Short mmCIF file of C-alpha atoms in Angstrom, two decimals:
data_model
loop_
_atom_site.label_atom_id
_atom_site.label_comp_id
_atom_site.label_asym_id
_atom_site.label_seq_id
_atom_site.Cartn_x
_atom_site.Cartn_y
_atom_site.Cartn_z
CA VAL A 1074 4.06 -15.20 24.89
CA GLN A 1075 1.06 -17.42 24.18
CA TYR A 1076 0.19 -15.38 21.07
CA TYR A 1077 3.71 -15.69 19.59
CA GLU A 1078 3.90 -19.40 20.33
CA ARG A 1079 0.61 -20.06 18.49
CA ALA A 1080 1.47 -17.69 15.63
CA ILE A 1081 4.89 -19.24 15.06
CA LYS A 1082 3.47 -22.75 15.18
CA ALA A 1083 0.74 -21.81 12.70
CA MET A 1084 3.31 -20.20 10.37
CA LEU A 1085 5.61 -23.25 10.43
CA LYS A 1086 2.70 -25.69 10.06
CA SER A 1087 1.43 -23.77 7.01
CA ILE A 1088 4.65 -24.53 5.12
CA GLY A 1089 4.87 -28.16 6.21
CA VAL A 1090 7.42 -27.96 9.03
CA PRO A 1091 6.95 -30.80 11.60
CA LEU A 1092 6.46 -29.46 15.15
CA GLU A 1093 7.25 -32.57 17.21
CA LYS A 1094 10.72 -31.34 18.24
CA LEU A 1095 9.78 -27.66 18.62
CA LYS A 1096 10.03 -26.38 22.20
CA PHE A 1097 9.23 -22.90 23.56
CA VAL A 1098 11.01 -21.63 26.69
CA LYS A 1099 10.05 -18.46 28.55
CA GLY A 1100 12.89 -16.23 29.67
CA SER A 1101 11.38 -15.99 33.13
CA ASP A 1102 11.84 -19.79 33.54
CA TYR A 1103 15.61 -19.26 34.07
CA GLN A 1104 16.45 -15.53 34.02
CA LEU A 1105 15.26 -15.05 37.61
CA SER A 1106 17.49 -17.84 38.99
CA LYS A 1107 20.38 -17.24 41.40
CA GLU A 1108 22.86 -18.72 38.90
CA TYR A 1109 21.79 -16.50 36.00
CA THR A 1110 21.85 -13.36 38.17
CA LEU A 1111 25.36 -14.15 39.44
CA ASP A 1112 26.54 -14.65 35.84
CA VAL A 1113 25.10 -11.23 34.93
CA TYR A 1114 27.28 -9.73 37.72
CA ARG A 1115 30.35 -11.71 36.61
CA LEU A 1116 29.89 -10.60 33.00
CA SER A 1117 29.40 -6.96 33.98
CA SER A 1118 32.79 -7.07 35.75
CA MET A 1119 34.50 -8.06 32.45
CA VAL A 1120 32.70 -6.03 29.76
CA THR A 1121 33.67 -2.43 29.04
CA GLU A 1122 31.08 0.25 28.27
CA HIS A 1123 32.63 0.51 24.78
CA ASP A 1124 32.14 -3.19 24.00
CA ALA A 1125 28.57 -3.23 25.39
CA LYS A 1126 27.56 -0.18 23.35
CA LYS A 1127 29.23 -1.49 20.20
CA ALA A 1128 27.52 -4.89 20.51
CA GLY A 1129 24.06 -3.34 20.69
CA ALA A 1130 24.67 -0.70 18.03
CA GLU A 1131 22.22 -2.16 15.52
CA VAL A 1132 19.49 -3.39 17.85
CA VAL A 1133 19.52 -0.95 20.76
CA LYS A 1134 18.45 2.64 20.14
CA GLN A 1135 21.59 4.81 20.15
CA VAL A 1136 21.38 7.98 22.20
CA GLY A 1137 23.93 10.33 23.77
CA ASN A 1138 22.99 9.33 27.32
CA PRO A 1139 21.96 5.66 27.10
CA LEU A 1140 20.06 3.76 29.78
CA LEU A 1141 21.97 1.04 31.62
CA SER A 1142 19.44 -1.55 30.35
CA GLY A 1143 20.63 -0.98 26.77
CA LEU A 1144 24.23 -1.72 27.81
CA LEU A 1145 23.22 -4.88 29.69
CA TYR A 1146 21.10 -6.25 26.82
CA PRO A 1147 23.89 -7.84 24.70
CA GLY A 1148 25.22 -9.67 27.78
CA LEU A 1149 21.76 -11.02 28.65
CA GLN A 1150 21.32 -12.34 25.12
CA ALA A 1151 24.75 -13.95 25.24
CA LEU A 1152 23.96 -15.68 28.56
CA ASP A 1153 20.70 -16.98 27.10
CA GLU A 1154 22.76 -19.29 24.85
CA GLU A 1155 24.28 -21.05 27.87
CA TYR A 1156 21.11 -21.26 29.96
CA LEU A 1157 19.07 -22.58 27.04
CA LYS A 1158 21.84 -25.13 26.35
CA VAL A 1159 21.60 -24.46 22.60
CA ASP A 1160 24.09 -25.46 19.92
CA ALA A 1161 23.40 -22.41 17.75
CA GLN A 1162 21.61 -19.08 17.71
CA PHE A 1163 19.76 -17.85 14.60
CA GLY A 1164 18.91 -14.22 13.84
CA GLY A 1165 19.00 -11.41 11.32
CA VAL A 1166 22.28 -9.98 10.13
CA ASP A 1167 21.61 -6.99 12.41
CA GLN A 1168 22.48 -9.33 15.33
CA ARG A 1169 26.06 -9.93 14.13
CA LYS A 1170 27.73 -7.63 16.70
CA ILE A 1171 25.86 -9.30 19.58
CA PHE A 1172 26.90 -12.70 18.16
CA THR A 1173 30.55 -11.55 18.04
CA PHE A 1174 30.19 -10.27 21.62
CA ALA A 1175 28.86 -13.68 22.76
CA GLU A 1176 31.70 -15.55 21.00
CA LYS A 1177 34.24 -13.36 22.81
CA TYR A 1178 32.81 -13.29 26.32
CA LEU A 1179 31.12 -16.68 26.97
CA PRO A 1180 34.48 -18.49 27.00
CA HIS A 1181 35.69 -15.93 29.61
CA LEU A 1182 32.98 -17.33 31.88
CA GLY A 1183 34.05 -20.89 31.13
CA TYR A 1184 31.18 -21.56 28.70
CA THR A 1185 31.31 -22.98 25.16
CA LYS A 1186 31.31 -20.68 22.14
CA ARG A 1187 28.15 -21.28 20.06
CA ILE A 1188 27.43 -21.44 16.32
CA HIS A 1189 25.74 -18.35 14.86
CA LEU A 1190 23.51 -18.34 11.81
CA MET A 1191 22.18 -15.19 10.10
CA ASN A 1192 19.53 -14.20 7.58
CA PRO A 1193 19.60 -11.13 5.32
CA MET A 1194 17.43 -8.23 6.49
CA VAL A 1195 14.43 -7.81 4.21
CA PRO A 1196 13.79 -4.12 3.45
CA GLY A 1197 10.46 -2.74 4.58
CA LEU A 1198 7.68 -2.10 2.09
CA THR A 1199 8.28 1.64 2.52
CA GLY A 1200 11.83 1.35 1.16
CA ASP A 1201 13.51 1.69 4.56
CA LYS A 1202 14.28 -0.85 7.27
CA MET A 1203 11.30 -3.01 8.21
CA SER A 1204 10.04 -1.92 11.63
CA SER A 1205 7.41 -3.37 13.96
CA THR A 1206 6.42 0.19 14.90
CA VAL A 1207 5.85 1.31 11.27
CA GLU A 1208 2.66 -0.53 10.27
CA ASP A 1209 2.96 -0.03 6.50
CA SER A 1210 6.57 -1.30 6.42
CA LYS A 1211 5.66 -4.90 7.25
CA ILE A 1212 3.28 -7.75 6.48
CA ASP A 1213 1.68 -9.24 9.59
CA LEU A 1214 0.81 -12.96 9.72
CA LEU A 1215 -2.82 -12.09 10.46
CA ASP A 1216 -3.25 -9.30 7.93
CA SER A 1217 -6.59 -9.60 6.13
CA PRO A 1218 -6.61 -9.76 2.30
CA SER A 1219 -7.79 -6.11 2.20
CA ALA A 1220 -5.04 -5.00 4.63
CA LEU A 1221 -2.44 -6.83 2.57
CA LYS A 1222 -3.74 -5.22 -0.63
CA LYS A 1223 -3.62 -1.75 0.98
CA LYS A 1224 -0.02 -2.19 2.20
CA LEU A 1225 1.24 -3.49 -1.14
CA LYS A 1226 -0.62 -0.72 -2.96
CA LYS A 1227 1.33 1.88 -0.94
CA ALA A 1228 4.64 -0.01 -1.06
CA PHE A 1229 7.69 1.61 -2.63
CA CYS A 1230 8.27 -0.15 -5.95
CA GLU A 1231 9.75 2.30 -8.44
CA PRO A 1232 9.91 1.02 -12.05
CA GLY A 1233 13.30 -0.48 -12.81
CA ASN A 1234 14.62 0.11 -9.24
CA VAL A 1235 15.81 -3.17 -7.67
CA LYS A 1236 17.53 -1.57 -4.64
CA ASP A 1237 15.67 -1.11 -1.32
CA ASN A 1238 12.63 -2.66 -2.99
CA GLY A 1239 10.66 -4.50 -0.28
CA VAL A 1240 8.29 -6.06 -2.80
CA LEU A 1241 11.15 -7.69 -4.74
CA SER A 1242 12.79 -8.70 -1.45
CA PHE A 1243 9.69 -10.65 -0.45
CA CYS A 1244 10.03 -12.48 -3.78
CA GLN A 1245 13.72 -13.20 -3.19
CA HIS A 1246 13.69 -14.23 0.46
CA VAL A 1247 10.17 -15.60 0.99
CA LEU A 1248 8.33 -16.60 -2.17
CA PHE A 1249 11.04 -18.11 -4.38
CA PRO A 1250 12.58 -20.30 -1.59
CA LEU A 1251 9.11 -21.62 -0.64
CA ARG A 1252 7.92 -22.17 -4.23
CA GLY A 1253 11.04 -24.05 -5.27
CA LYS A 1254 10.74 -25.33 -8.83
CA GLU A 1255 7.16 -24.07 -9.26
CA GLY A 1256 8.43 -20.68 -10.41
CA PHE A 1257 6.82 -17.29 -10.14
CA LEU A 1258 3.90 -16.36 -12.42
CA VAL A 1259 3.23 -12.70 -13.25
CA LYS A 1260 -0.32 -12.43 -14.57
CA ARG A 1261 -1.10 -9.74 -17.14
CA VAL A 1262 -3.89 -9.02 -19.56
CA PRO A 1263 -3.03 -9.89 -23.18
CA GLU A 1264 -2.77 -6.26 -24.34
CA PHE A 1265 0.06 -5.76 -21.81
CA GLY A 1266 2.02 -8.84 -22.89
CA GLY A 1267 0.11 -11.65 -21.23
CA ASP A 1268 1.27 -13.96 -18.44
CA SER A 1269 5.00 -14.47 -17.84
CA MET A 1270 6.69 -17.22 -15.82
CA TYR A 1271 10.07 -16.74 -14.03
CA ALA A 1272 11.96 -19.88 -12.90
CA THR A 1273 14.47 -17.99 -10.69
CA TYR A 1274 14.56 -14.77 -8.73
CA ASP A 1275 17.47 -13.47 -10.91
CA GLU A 1276 15.22 -13.76 -13.99
CA LEU A 1277 12.49 -11.74 -12.29
CA GLU A 1278 14.92 -9.09 -11.01
CA GLN A 1279 16.49 -8.64 -14.46
CA ALA A 1280 13.07 -8.32 -16.10
CA PHE A 1281 12.01 -5.74 -13.49
CA ALA A 1282 15.26 -3.80 -13.95
CA LYS A 1283 14.60 -3.67 -17.70
CA GLU A 1284 11.03 -2.50 -16.93
CA GLU A 1285 9.61 -5.58 -18.63
CA VAL A 1286 7.53 -6.18 -15.45
CA HIS A 1287 5.31 -3.31 -14.29
CA PRO A 1288 5.23 -2.57 -10.51
CA GLY A 1289 1.44 -3.00 -10.50
CA ASP A 1290 1.71 -6.49 -12.04
CA LEU A 1291 4.49 -7.47 -9.61
CA LYS A 1292 2.49 -6.29 -6.61
CA ALA A 1293 -0.60 -8.18 -7.80
CA SER A 1294 1.43 -11.41 -8.13
CA VAL A 1295 3.10 -10.96 -4.71
CA GLU A 1296 -0.34 -10.31 -3.20
CA ARG A 1297 -1.74 -13.51 -4.72
CA TYR A 1298 1.13 -15.68 -3.44
CA LEU A 1299 1.23 -14.06 0.01
CA ASN A 1300 -2.52 -14.63 0.42
CA GLU A 1301 -1.96 -18.34 -0.36
CA LEU A 1302 0.69 -18.45 2.40
CA LEU A 1303 -1.31 -16.47 4.95
CA GLU A 1304 -4.71 -18.10 4.47
CA PRO A 1305 -3.99 -21.25 6.56
CA ILE A 1306 -2.69 -19.00 9.38
CA ARG A 1307 -5.77 -16.76 9.20
CA LYS A 1308 -8.01 -19.85 9.42
CA GLU A 1309 -6.08 -21.09 12.47
CA PHE A 1310 -6.89 -17.83 14.23
CA GLU A 1311 -10.63 -17.81 13.37
CA SER A 1312 -11.44 -19.79 16.53
CA ALA A 1313 -13.04 -17.86 19.40
CA GLU A 1314 -10.12 -18.85 21.68
CA ASN A 1315 -7.46 -17.49 19.32
CA LYS A 1316 -9.43 -14.32 18.57
CA LYS A 1317 -9.60 -13.65 22.32
CA LEU A 1318 -5.84 -14.28 22.59
CA VAL A 1319 -5.08 -11.75 19.85
CA ALA A 1320 -7.32 -9.18 21.53
CA GLN A 1321 -5.52 -9.70 24.84
CA ALA A 1322 -2.02 -9.65 23.29
CA TYR A 1323 -2.64 -6.55 21.18
CA PRO A 1324 -5.69 -4.67 22.50
CA VAL A 1325 -7.04 -2.04 20.11
CA GLU A 1326 -7.61 1.34 21.71
CA LYS A 1327 -10.79 2.95 20.45
CA LYS A 1328 -10.42 6.63 19.61
CA LYS A 1329 -12.65 9.07 21.40
CA LYS A 1330 -13.91 12.50 20.54
CA PRO A 1331 -12.42 15.35 22.59
CA GLY A 1332 -14.23 15.49 25.95
CA GLN A 1333 -15.93 12.08 25.49
CA GLN A 1334 -15.87 9.88 28.61
CA GLY A 1335 -16.06 6.14 29.00
CA GLY A 1336 -15.24 3.36 26.53
CA GLU A 1337 -17.59 4.22 23.68
CA ALA A 1338 -15.94 4.66 20.29
CA GLY A 1339 -16.14 8.25 19.30
CA GLY A 1340 -15.02 8.33 15.69
CA SER A 1341 -11.70 9.65 14.41
CA ASP A 1342 -10.10 11.83 11.82
CA GLU A 1343 -8.93 8.81 9.82
CA LEU A 1344 -9.61 9.28 6.12
CA VAL A 1345 -11.54 6.19 4.96
CA PRO A 1346 -13.91 5.67 2.03
CA SER A 1347 -16.80 4.66 4.34
CA LEU A 1348 -17.22 8.40 5.01
CA LEU A 1349 -18.73 8.64 1.52
CA ASP A 1350 -22.47 8.06 1.23
CA LEU A 1351 -22.44 6.15 -2.07
CA ARG A 1352 -25.68 4.66 -3.30
CA VAL A 1353 -27.15 3.00 -6.33
CA GLY A 1354 -29.52 5.38 -8.12
CA LYS A 1355 -31.83 5.18 -11.12
CA ILE A 1356 -32.01 8.12 -13.55
CA LEU A 1357 -35.73 8.68 -14.10
CA ASP A 1358 -35.37 11.64 -16.41
CA VAL A 1359 -32.56 13.56 -18.11
CA LYS A 1360 -32.58 16.84 -20.05
CA LYS A 1361 -30.14 19.51 -21.13
CA HIS A 1362 -29.36 22.31 -18.69
CA PRO A 1363 -31.25 25.44 -19.83
CA ASP A 1364 -28.23 27.73 -19.39
CA ALA A 1365 -25.17 25.50 -19.94
CA GLU A 1366 -24.41 23.45 -23.06
CA SER A 1367 -21.99 21.12 -21.25
CA LEU A 1368 -24.41 20.11 -18.48
CA TYR A 1369 -27.27 17.61 -18.10
CA VAL A 1370 -29.95 17.87 -15.43
CA GLU A 1371 -31.09 14.46 -14.13
CA THR A 1372 -33.91 13.40 -11.84
CA VAL A 1373 -32.63 10.46 -9.81
CA ASP A 1374 -34.20 7.92 -7.46
CA VAL A 1375 -31.64 7.09 -4.73
CA GLY A 1376 -34.02 5.17 -2.48
CA GLU A 1377 -35.60 8.12 -0.63
CA GLY A 1378 -39.17 9.40 -0.53
CA GLU A 1379 -38.47 12.04 -3.19
CA PRO A 1380 -36.05 11.90 -6.14
CA ARG A 1381 -32.98 14.16 -6.17
CA THR A 1382 -31.85 16.62 -8.84
CA VAL A 1383 -28.32 15.93 -10.12
CA VAL A 1384 -26.35 18.13 -12.52
CA SER A 1385 -23.65 16.32 -14.50
CA GLY A 1386 -21.06 17.69 -16.92
CA LEU A 1387 -21.52 14.88 -19.47
CA ALA A 1388 -23.05 16.77 -22.39
CA GLY A 1389 -20.92 16.13 -25.47
CA LEU A 1390 -19.14 13.24 -23.74
CA TYR A 1391 -21.95 10.74 -23.09
CA PRO A 1392 -25.24 10.40 -25.03
CA MET A 1393 -28.21 11.78 -23.17
CA GLU A 1394 -30.49 8.95 -24.36
CA ASP A 1395 -28.11 6.37 -22.81
CA LEU A 1396 -28.61 7.94 -19.40
CA GLN A 1397 -32.40 7.63 -19.47
CA ASN A 1398 -33.56 4.91 -17.04
CA ARG A 1399 -29.93 3.99 -16.39
CA MET A 1400 -28.67 2.65 -13.04
CA GLY A 1401 -25.61 4.40 -11.65
CA VAL A 1402 -23.57 5.09 -8.53
CA PHE A 1403 -24.20 8.46 -6.83
CA LEU A 1404 -22.32 10.31 -4.08
CA CYS A 1405 -25.16 11.56 -1.88
CA ASN A 1406 -23.55 13.44 0.99
CA LEU A 1407 -21.79 16.27 -0.82
CA LYS A 1408 -23.10 19.67 0.15
CA ALA A 1409 -25.80 20.72 -2.34
CA VAL A 1410 -24.42 23.25 -4.79
CA LYS A 1411 -26.02 25.55 -7.35
CA MET A 1412 -24.68 24.94 -10.90
CA ARG A 1413 -25.69 27.68 -13.31
CA GLY A 1414 -28.93 28.25 -11.43
CA VAL A 1415 -29.86 24.59 -10.80
CA VAL A 1416 -29.20 23.03 -7.39
CA SER A 1417 -27.36 19.68 -7.64
CA GLN A 1418 -28.02 17.31 -4.73
CA ALA A 1419 -25.66 14.46 -5.59
CA MET A 1420 -22.89 13.47 -8.03
CA LEU A 1421 -22.87 10.73 -10.66
CA MET A 1422 -19.66 8.69 -10.36
CA CYS A 1423 -17.80 8.12 -13.65
CA ALA A 1424 -14.59 6.58 -14.92
CA SER A 1425 -12.83 9.37 -16.75
CA VAL A 1426 -9.71 9.80 -18.88
CA ASP A 1427 -8.40 13.07 -20.36
CA ASP A 1428 -6.40 11.86 -23.35
CA PRO A 1429 -8.24 10.80 -25.43
CA ARG A 1430 -11.24 12.31 -23.57
CA ALA A 1431 -13.67 9.61 -22.53
CA VAL A 1432 -16.22 9.21 -19.72
CA GLU A 1433 -18.26 6.19 -18.59
CA PRO A 1434 -20.73 6.22 -15.67
CA LEU A 1435 -19.99 3.37 -13.25
CA ASP A 1436 -22.22 0.30 -13.46
CA PRO A 1437 -23.64 -1.26 -10.28
CA PRO A 1438 -24.08 -5.05 -10.37
CA GLN A 1439 -27.05 -6.60 -12.14
CA GLY A 1440 -30.19 -6.70 -9.98
CA SER A 1441 -29.30 -3.56 -7.99
CA THR A 1442 -32.15 -1.34 -6.79
CA PRO A 1443 -32.20 2.40 -5.96
CA GLY A 1444 -30.81 3.07 -2.50
CA ASP A 1445 -28.56 0.01 -2.33
CA ARG A 1446 -25.46 0.93 -0.36
CA VAL A 1447 -22.13 1.05 -2.24
CA MET A 1448 -19.10 0.25 -0.08
CA PHE A 1449 -15.45 -0.78 -0.28
CA GLU A 1450 -13.80 -4.08 0.59
CA GLY A 1451 -12.35 -3.86 4.12
CA HIS A 1452 -14.47 -0.80 4.99
CA GLU A 1453 -17.94 -2.32 5.05
CA GLN A 1454 -18.70 -1.40 8.65
CA GLY A 1455 -17.99 2.35 8.54
CA LYS A 1456 -20.75 4.95 8.75
CA PRO A 1457 -20.94 7.78 6.16
CA GLU A 1458 -20.78 11.40 7.23
CA GLU A 1459 -24.17 13.09 7.19
CA GLU A 1460 -22.67 15.83 5.00
CA LEU A 1461 -19.10 16.23 3.74
CA LYS A 1462 -17.88 19.60 4.98
CA PRO A 1463 -16.23 21.48 2.08
CA LYS A 1464 -13.48 22.87 4.36
CA LYS A 1465 -12.28 19.39 5.30
CA LYS A 1466 -11.95 18.39 1.62
CA ILE A 1467 -12.75 14.75 2.46
CA TRP A 1468 -14.03 13.97 -1.02
CA GLU A 1469 -11.07 15.63 -2.71
CA LYS A 1470 -8.56 13.67 -0.61
CA LEU A 1471 -10.32 10.33 -1.11
CA GLN A 1472 -10.93 10.85 -4.83
CA VAL A 1473 -7.16 10.78 -5.53
CA ASP A 1474 -7.10 7.01 -4.86
CA LEU A 1475 -10.32 6.13 -6.68
CA ARG A 1476 -9.81 4.34 -9.99
CA VAL A 1477 -10.91 1.47 -12.17
CA ASN A 1478 -8.26 -1.24 -12.44
CA GLU A 1479 -7.00 -3.32 -15.34
CA LYS A 1480 -10.20 -5.45 -15.13
CA SER A 1481 -12.45 -2.34 -15.20
CA ILE A 1482 -13.39 -2.93 -11.53
CA ALA A 1483 -13.80 0.21 -9.43
CA GLU A 1484 -11.55 0.44 -6.35
CA TRP A 1485 -10.01 2.72 -3.70
CA GLN A 1486 -6.38 1.99 -2.79
CA GLY A 1487 -6.88 -1.50 -4.23
CA ASN A 1488 -10.01 -2.14 -2.17
CA VAL A 1489 -12.89 -3.14 -4.49
CA MET A 1490 -16.03 -0.98 -4.71
CA LYS A 1491 -19.04 -3.22 -4.35
CA THR A 1492 -22.65 -3.66 -3.22
CA LYS A 1493 -24.21 -6.70 -1.54
CA LEU A 1494 -24.70 -8.14 -5.07
CA GLY A 1495 -21.18 -7.79 -6.44
CA ASN A 1496 -18.54 -5.45 -7.84
CA VAL A 1497 -19.02 -2.00 -9.36
CA THR A 1498 -17.45 -1.74 -12.82
CA ALA A 1499 -16.91 0.47 -15.85
CA SER A 1500 -18.12 -0.83 -19.20
CA SER A 1501 -14.77 -0.65 -21.04
CA LEU A 1502 -12.30 1.87 -19.52
CA LYS A 1503 -9.31 0.42 -17.63
CA CYS A 1504 -6.68 1.92 -15.29
CA VAL A 1505 -8.23 5.38 -15.18
CA PRO A 1506 -9.41 7.67 -12.35
CA ILE A 1507 -12.96 7.86 -11.03
CA LYS A 1508 -14.36 11.37 -10.78
#
């Protein structure tokens, strides 16, 4: 209760709503009274099972053998109107059958029929109904920038499809109403048409339907505007008191290894990029593989006592002399593998495109030194696996979401690859995988 009160107040304050007349009432302040309880009994003597089930059809889980609580629920919500002494009730359009129920039955008890106001239901980011139990379907008020980026990255946003599109719905029902006459700016690099401003939602929807706006550009713009809206709320909850409140309201259960006792965190099977031991390395020497024309053999300093041997398939794709004394990003916890007789102890990370064939080793930020840790935004605290087991295919599964974006910045699921000194980049390639 305390968490929701503070979160709602922070949300309304962030968009300039005055709070002087806002009042929060707990259900337990009146629902345990003699009068309320007697009205529950009076109502239950009037309402049929059919009407109770029909009223809750869109908000109560429908099963063949329903619990009595689900049948009572619409009546309790209707009685709340009288005991709160409200003029109107506001809710999503999925509440309409409960509202109709209240309009029918409150007068039977001698109470006034109330006004009912409804909002459209915004589709979830996954393309289905938004659900509090489906994390990726919704945006939480306290989502971090990296969590927001991850959710939008995975959101259903098919080119040209304007139906069941949660990203467009956020534009229609949240961003355009709040931005008013400021319009909606879609930022794009010049080679993809440059920036474009839309004064109304209809203009944006029509442009998206004609595929004049790419889903990636739309998501990036929605992310930018949502971060602007959420930032004041995040700041409100940075205080120690509010952080403690969030932890009490929604405690996070730490996963434990099978057989582990006590409260210590025991790791999990979650697939996250922090499992990768990525480090800055310096190529001390490079030469052609003695038995393979397409391979180079490099001697690399990755911040350990002895340099590692790395075999890379860059011959014919990247000049050998440009690798000499070059800084790069190396994956250091792959199982060592023999490549045409030479054991490779790490892998050089490259931006790569097949058509036309081009490869560029990733560039760590200026000033990097061998051994500097390479991490991803939002996953800075994770610990790498000592060795990636080939049977688990951790690298193969994570690699699918590794790419350089339209600004040539390396990322995983939209989370930027970086070191303590800045972002990891490619020299010129854009919007291509990292391999």
